[in-house]
Coordinates of C-alpha atoms in Angstrom, one line a residue:
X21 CA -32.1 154.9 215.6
X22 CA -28.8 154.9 214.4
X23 CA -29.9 154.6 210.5
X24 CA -32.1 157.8 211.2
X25 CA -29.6 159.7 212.3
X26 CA -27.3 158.6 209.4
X27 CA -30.6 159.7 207.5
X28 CA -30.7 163.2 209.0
X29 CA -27.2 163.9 208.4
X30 CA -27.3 163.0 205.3
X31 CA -30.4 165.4 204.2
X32 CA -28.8 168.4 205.4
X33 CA -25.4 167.7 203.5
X34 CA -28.1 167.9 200.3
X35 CA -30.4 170.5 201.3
X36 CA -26.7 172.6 202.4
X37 CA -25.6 171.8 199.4
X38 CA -28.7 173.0 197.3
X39 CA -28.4 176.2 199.6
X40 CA -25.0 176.6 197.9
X41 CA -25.8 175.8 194.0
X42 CA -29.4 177.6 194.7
X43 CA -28.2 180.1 192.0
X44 CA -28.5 179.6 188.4
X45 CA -27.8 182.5 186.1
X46 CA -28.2 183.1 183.0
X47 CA -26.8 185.2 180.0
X48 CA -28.5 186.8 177.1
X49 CA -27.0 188.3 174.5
X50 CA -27.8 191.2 171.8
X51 CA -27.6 190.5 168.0
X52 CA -24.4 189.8 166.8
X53 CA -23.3 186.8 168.8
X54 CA -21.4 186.1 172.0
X55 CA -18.0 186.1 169.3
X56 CA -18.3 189.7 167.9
X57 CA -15.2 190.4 169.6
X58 CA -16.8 193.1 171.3
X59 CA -20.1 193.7 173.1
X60 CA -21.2 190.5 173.5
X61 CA -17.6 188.7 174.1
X62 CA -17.0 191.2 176.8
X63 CA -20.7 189.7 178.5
X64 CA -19.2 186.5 177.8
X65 CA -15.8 186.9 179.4
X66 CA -18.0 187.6 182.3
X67 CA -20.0 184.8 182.4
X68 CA -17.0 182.7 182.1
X69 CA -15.0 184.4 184.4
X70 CA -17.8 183.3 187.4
X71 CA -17.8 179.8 185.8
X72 CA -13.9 179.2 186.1
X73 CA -14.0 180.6 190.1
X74 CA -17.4 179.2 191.7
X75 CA -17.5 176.3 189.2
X76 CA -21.5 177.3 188.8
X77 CA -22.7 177.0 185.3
X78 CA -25.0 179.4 183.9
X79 CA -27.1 178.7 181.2
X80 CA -27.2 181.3 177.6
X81 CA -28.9 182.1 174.8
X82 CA -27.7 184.1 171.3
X83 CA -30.7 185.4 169.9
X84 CA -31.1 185.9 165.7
X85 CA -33.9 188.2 165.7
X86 CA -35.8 190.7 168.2
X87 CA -39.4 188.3 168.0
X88 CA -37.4 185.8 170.3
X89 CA -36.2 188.5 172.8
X90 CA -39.6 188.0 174.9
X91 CA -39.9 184.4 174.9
X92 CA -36.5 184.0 175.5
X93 CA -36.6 186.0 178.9
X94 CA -39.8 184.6 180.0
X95 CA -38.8 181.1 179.2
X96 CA -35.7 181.6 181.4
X97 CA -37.5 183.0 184.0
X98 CA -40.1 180.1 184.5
X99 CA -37.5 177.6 184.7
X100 CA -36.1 179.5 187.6
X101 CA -33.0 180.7 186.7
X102 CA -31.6 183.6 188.6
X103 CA -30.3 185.8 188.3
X104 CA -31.0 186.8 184.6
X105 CA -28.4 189.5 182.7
X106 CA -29.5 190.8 179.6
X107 CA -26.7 192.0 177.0
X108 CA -28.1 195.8 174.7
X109 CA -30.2 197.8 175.5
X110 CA -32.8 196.5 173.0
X111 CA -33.9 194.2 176.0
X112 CA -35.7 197.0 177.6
X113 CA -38.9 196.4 176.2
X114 CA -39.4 193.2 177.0
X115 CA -38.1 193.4 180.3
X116 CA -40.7 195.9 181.3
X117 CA -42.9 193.2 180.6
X118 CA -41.8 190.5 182.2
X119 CA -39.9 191.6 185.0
X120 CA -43.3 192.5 186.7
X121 CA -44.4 189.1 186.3
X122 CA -41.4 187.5 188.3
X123 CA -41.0 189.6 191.0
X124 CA -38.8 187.1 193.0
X125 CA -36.3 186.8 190.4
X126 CA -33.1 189.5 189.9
X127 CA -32.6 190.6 186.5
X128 CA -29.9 193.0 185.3
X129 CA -30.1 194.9 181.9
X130 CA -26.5 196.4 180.7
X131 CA -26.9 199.5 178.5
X132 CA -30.4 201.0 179.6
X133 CA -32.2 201.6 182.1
X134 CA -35.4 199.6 183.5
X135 CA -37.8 201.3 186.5
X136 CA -38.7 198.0 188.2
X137 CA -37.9 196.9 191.9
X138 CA -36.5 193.3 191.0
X139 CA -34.0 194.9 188.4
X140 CA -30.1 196.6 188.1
X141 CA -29.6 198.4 185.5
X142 CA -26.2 199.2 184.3
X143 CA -25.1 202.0 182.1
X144 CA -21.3 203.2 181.1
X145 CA -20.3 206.8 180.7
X146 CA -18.7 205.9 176.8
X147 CA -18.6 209.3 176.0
X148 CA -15.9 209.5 179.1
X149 CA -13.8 206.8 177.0
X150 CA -14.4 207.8 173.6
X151 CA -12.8 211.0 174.5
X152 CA -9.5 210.1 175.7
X153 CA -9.4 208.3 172.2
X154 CA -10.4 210.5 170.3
X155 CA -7.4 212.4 172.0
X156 CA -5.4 209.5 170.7
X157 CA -6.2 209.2 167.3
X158 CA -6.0 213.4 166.6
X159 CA -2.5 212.8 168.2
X160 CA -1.2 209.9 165.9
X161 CA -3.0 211.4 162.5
X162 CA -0.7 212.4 160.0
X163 CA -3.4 213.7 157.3
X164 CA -5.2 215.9 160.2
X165 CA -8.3 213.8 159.3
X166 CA -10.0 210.9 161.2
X167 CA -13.3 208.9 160.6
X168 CA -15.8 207.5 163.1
X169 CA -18.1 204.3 162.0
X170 CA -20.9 203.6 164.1
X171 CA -23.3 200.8 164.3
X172 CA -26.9 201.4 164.3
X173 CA -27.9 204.8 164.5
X174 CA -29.0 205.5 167.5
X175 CA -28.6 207.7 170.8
X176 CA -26.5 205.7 172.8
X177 CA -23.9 205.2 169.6
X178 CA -24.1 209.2 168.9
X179 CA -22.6 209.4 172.7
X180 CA -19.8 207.4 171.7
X181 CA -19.3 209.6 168.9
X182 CA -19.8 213.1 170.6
X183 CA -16.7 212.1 173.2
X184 CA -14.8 210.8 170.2
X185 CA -15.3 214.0 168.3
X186 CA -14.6 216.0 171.6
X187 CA -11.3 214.4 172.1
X188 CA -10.5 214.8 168.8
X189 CA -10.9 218.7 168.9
X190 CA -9.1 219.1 172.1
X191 CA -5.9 217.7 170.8
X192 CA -6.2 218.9 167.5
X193 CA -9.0 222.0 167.0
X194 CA -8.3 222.1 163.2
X195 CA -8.9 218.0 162.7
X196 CA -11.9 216.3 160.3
X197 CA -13.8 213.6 161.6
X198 CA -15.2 211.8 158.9
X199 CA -18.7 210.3 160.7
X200 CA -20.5 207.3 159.0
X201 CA -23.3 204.7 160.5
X202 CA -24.4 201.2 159.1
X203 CA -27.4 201.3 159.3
X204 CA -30.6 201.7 161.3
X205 CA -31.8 198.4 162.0
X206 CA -30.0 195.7 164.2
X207 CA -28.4 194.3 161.7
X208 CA -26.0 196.9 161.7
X209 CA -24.3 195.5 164.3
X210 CA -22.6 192.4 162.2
X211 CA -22.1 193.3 158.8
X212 CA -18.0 193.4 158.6
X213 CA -18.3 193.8 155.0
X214 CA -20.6 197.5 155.0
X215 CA -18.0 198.1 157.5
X216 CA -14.7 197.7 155.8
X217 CA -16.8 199.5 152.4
X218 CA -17.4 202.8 155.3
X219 CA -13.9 202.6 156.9
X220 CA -12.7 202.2 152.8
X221 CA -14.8 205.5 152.0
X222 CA -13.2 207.3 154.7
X223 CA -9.6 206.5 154.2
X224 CA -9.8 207.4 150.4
X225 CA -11.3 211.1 151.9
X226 CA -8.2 211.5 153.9
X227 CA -8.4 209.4 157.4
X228 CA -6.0 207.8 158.4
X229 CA -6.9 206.3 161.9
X230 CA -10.9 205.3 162.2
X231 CA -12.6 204.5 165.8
X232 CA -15.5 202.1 165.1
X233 CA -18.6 201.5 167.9
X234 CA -20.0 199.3 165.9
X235 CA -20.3 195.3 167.4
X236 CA -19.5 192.6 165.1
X237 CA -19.2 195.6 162.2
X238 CA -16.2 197.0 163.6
X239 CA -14.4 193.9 162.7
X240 CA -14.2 194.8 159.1
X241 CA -13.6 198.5 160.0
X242 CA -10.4 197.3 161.6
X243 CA -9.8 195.1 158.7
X244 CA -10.2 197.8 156.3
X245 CA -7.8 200.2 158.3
X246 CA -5.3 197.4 158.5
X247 CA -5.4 196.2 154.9
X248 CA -4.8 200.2 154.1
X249 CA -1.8 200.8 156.4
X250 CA -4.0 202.9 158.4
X251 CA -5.2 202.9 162.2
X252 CA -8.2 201.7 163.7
X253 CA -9.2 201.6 167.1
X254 CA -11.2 199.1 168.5
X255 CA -14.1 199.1 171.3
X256 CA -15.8 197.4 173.7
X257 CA -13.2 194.8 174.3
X258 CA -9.7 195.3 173.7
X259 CA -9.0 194.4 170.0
X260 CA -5.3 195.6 170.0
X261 CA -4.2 192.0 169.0
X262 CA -6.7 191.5 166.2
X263 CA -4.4 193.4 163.9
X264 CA -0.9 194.4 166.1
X265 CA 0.3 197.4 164.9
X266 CA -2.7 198.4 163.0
X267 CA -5.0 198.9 166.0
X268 CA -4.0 202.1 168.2
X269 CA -6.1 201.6 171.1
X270 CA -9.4 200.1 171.8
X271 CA -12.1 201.9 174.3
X272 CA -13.0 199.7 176.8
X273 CA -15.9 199.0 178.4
X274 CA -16.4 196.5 181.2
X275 CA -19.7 194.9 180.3
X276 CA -17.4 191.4 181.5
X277 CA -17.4 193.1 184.8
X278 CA -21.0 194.0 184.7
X279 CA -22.2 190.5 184.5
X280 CA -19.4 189.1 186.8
X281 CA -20.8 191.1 189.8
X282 CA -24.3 190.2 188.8
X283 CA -23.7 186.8 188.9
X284 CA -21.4 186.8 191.9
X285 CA -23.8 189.3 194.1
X286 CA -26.3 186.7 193.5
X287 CA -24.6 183.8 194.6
X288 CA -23.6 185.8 198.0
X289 CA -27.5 187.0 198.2
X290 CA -26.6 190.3 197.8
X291 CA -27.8 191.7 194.7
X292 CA -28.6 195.5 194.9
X293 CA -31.3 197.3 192.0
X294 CA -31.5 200.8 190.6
X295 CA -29.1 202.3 188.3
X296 CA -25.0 202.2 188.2
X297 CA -23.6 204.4 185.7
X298 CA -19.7 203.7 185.2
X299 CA -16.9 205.8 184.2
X300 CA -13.7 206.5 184.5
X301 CA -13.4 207.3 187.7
X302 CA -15.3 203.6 188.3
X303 CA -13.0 202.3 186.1
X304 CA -16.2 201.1 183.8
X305 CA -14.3 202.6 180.7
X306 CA -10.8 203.5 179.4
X307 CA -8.3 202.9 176.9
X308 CA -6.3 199.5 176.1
X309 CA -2.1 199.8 176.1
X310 CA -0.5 196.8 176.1
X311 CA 2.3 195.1 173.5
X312 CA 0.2 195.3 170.6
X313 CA 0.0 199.0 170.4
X314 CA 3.2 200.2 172.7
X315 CA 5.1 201.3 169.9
X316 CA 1.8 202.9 168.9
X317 CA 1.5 205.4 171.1
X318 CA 4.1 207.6 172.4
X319 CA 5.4 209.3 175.8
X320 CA 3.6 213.0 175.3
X321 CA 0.3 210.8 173.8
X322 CA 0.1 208.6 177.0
X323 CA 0.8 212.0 179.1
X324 CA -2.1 214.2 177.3
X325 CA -4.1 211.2 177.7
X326 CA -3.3 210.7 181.6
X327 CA -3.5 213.8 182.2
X328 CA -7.3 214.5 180.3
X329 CA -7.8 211.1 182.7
X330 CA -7.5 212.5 185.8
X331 CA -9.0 215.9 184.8
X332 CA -12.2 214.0 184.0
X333 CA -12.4 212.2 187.0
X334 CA -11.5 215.3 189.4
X335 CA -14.3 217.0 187.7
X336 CA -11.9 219.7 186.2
X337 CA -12.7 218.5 182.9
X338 CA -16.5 217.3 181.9
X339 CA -17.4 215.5 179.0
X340 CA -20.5 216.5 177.3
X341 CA -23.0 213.3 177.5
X342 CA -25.3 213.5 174.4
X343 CA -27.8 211.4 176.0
X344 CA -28.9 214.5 178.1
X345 CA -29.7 217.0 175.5
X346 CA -29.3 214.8 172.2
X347 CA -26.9 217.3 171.4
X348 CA -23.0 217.6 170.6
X349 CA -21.3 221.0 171.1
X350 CA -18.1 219.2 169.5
X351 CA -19.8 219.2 166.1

């Protein structure tokens, strides 16, 4: 009798413990790699980041072209993991495909937005961010011009550069922006070299500080900028210590956070769907100032800055969000 009970016991120590390690997440990132040193690192930070504090692994994939983007989900999915964050808003797709067919498990897609029950889709208000650095870069040019690279041309980066161009104006009405893109495929999101030949073009027509939202591109953009004695100004993550001294700010945006709380909400069984959109009042975006770019930026930039800040996120202030017209009244 004894023995049984033993036996007992020792079954609901395992089945308690399964309870506890029932989640397994998983990551998937966007073209470019988890290492661009933006987008995808900032996913990765995230992942890690839930790793170091619950000790739960999490399994990942890097994808190297879009025909694996479906398999890749589904074949997560069937092995159970769960919850399931997807990195770009290229995933949308595919998700609408397969998130129907796995109603029990939680997906999140960072970037877009996905109408299904058993998904959280997470967007960012970059145009809120760009702005304050566009104030930033108008502020610190001494030539009165500044360029913009993008990545692939498409909606989402043209709201990155409508706030950047908005910014720009407000400190300085009389300012050039210089706007070039990659490309119009994915690859445009990691091909430093096209970069640093764009951020190259720009300096030699007068810029002298260059904002890149561009993924694994930017690098060279920042490269370029540093290599001329120039600016750049980084995104996504904070770049300010790829080049110190050479990098004035970088725009954040917390896709770390994004997959974090997705991971986390799982394991505490309670993940929430529908649609968060993050700004700077939700502290999804901002700017980076730290000991790489403190001599960077002066007393009056930070104050214009804090100041636009807490305008925007009062309301006083509103930053036009091309995504709603596909329009910029900056230009």
């Amino acid at each position: 009798m004894k023995r049984i009970v033993l036996g007992l016991l020792a079954a609901a120590a395992m089945a308690g413990t399964a309870m506890a390690q029932e989640v397994s997440p998983a990551l998937l990132f966007d073209l470019g790699g988890k290492f661009d040193k933006s987008f995808n690192e900032m996913a990765y930070m995230g992942a890690e980041k839930f790793k170091q504090e619950t000790g739960v692994e999490y399994a990942e994939f890097e994808i190297s072209n879009d025909a694996q983007r479906e398999q890749a989900l589904r074949r997560f999915a069937e092995r159970g993991h769960n919850p399931i964050v997807m990195a770009g808003f290229s995933w949308v797709e595919y998700l609408n495909r397969v998130a129907p067919e796995f109603p029990d498990v939680s997906f999140t897609i960072i970037d877009d937005k996905v109408d299904q029950p058993n998904v959280r889709s997470i967007t960012f208000k970059e145009h809120e961010g760009s702005y304050l650095v566009g104030m930033l870069a108008a502020m610190a040019s001494k030539t009165g011009a500044v360029g913009f690279v993008g990545g692939m041309q498409v909606p989402l980066i043209a709201k990155f550069e409508c706030g950047y161009v908005g910014g720009v104006k407000a400190a300085n009405p009389d300012a050039k922006v210089i706007r070039n893109y990659t490309g119009d495929t994915p690859a445009a999101w990691n091909d430093p070299t096209k970069g640093g030949e764009i951020a190259r073009t720009q300096i030699d027509q007068g810029a002298d500080v260059i904002y890149h939202a561009a993924g694994g591109t930017g690098v060279g953009v920042l490269q370029a900028a540093a290599d001329a004695g120039k600016l750049g100004i980084g995104v996504d993550a904070n770049q300010n210590h790829l080049h110190p001294g050479h990098v004035l700010t970088s725009m954040l945006k917390r896709v770390d956070v994004a997959v974090y709380d997705s991971f986390v909400d799982a394991k505490n069984n309670e993940f929430s769907y529908g649609q968060q959109d993050l700004g700077l009042k939700e502290d999804g975006v901002g700017y980076a100032l730290d000991d790489n770019n403190k001599d960077l930026i002066t007393e009056e930039m930070k104050n214009a800055v804090e100041k636009a800040k807490a305008d925007i996120i009062s309301g006083t202030l509103t930053v036009h969000n091309y995504l709603e017209d596909n329009s910029c009244p900056y230009w």
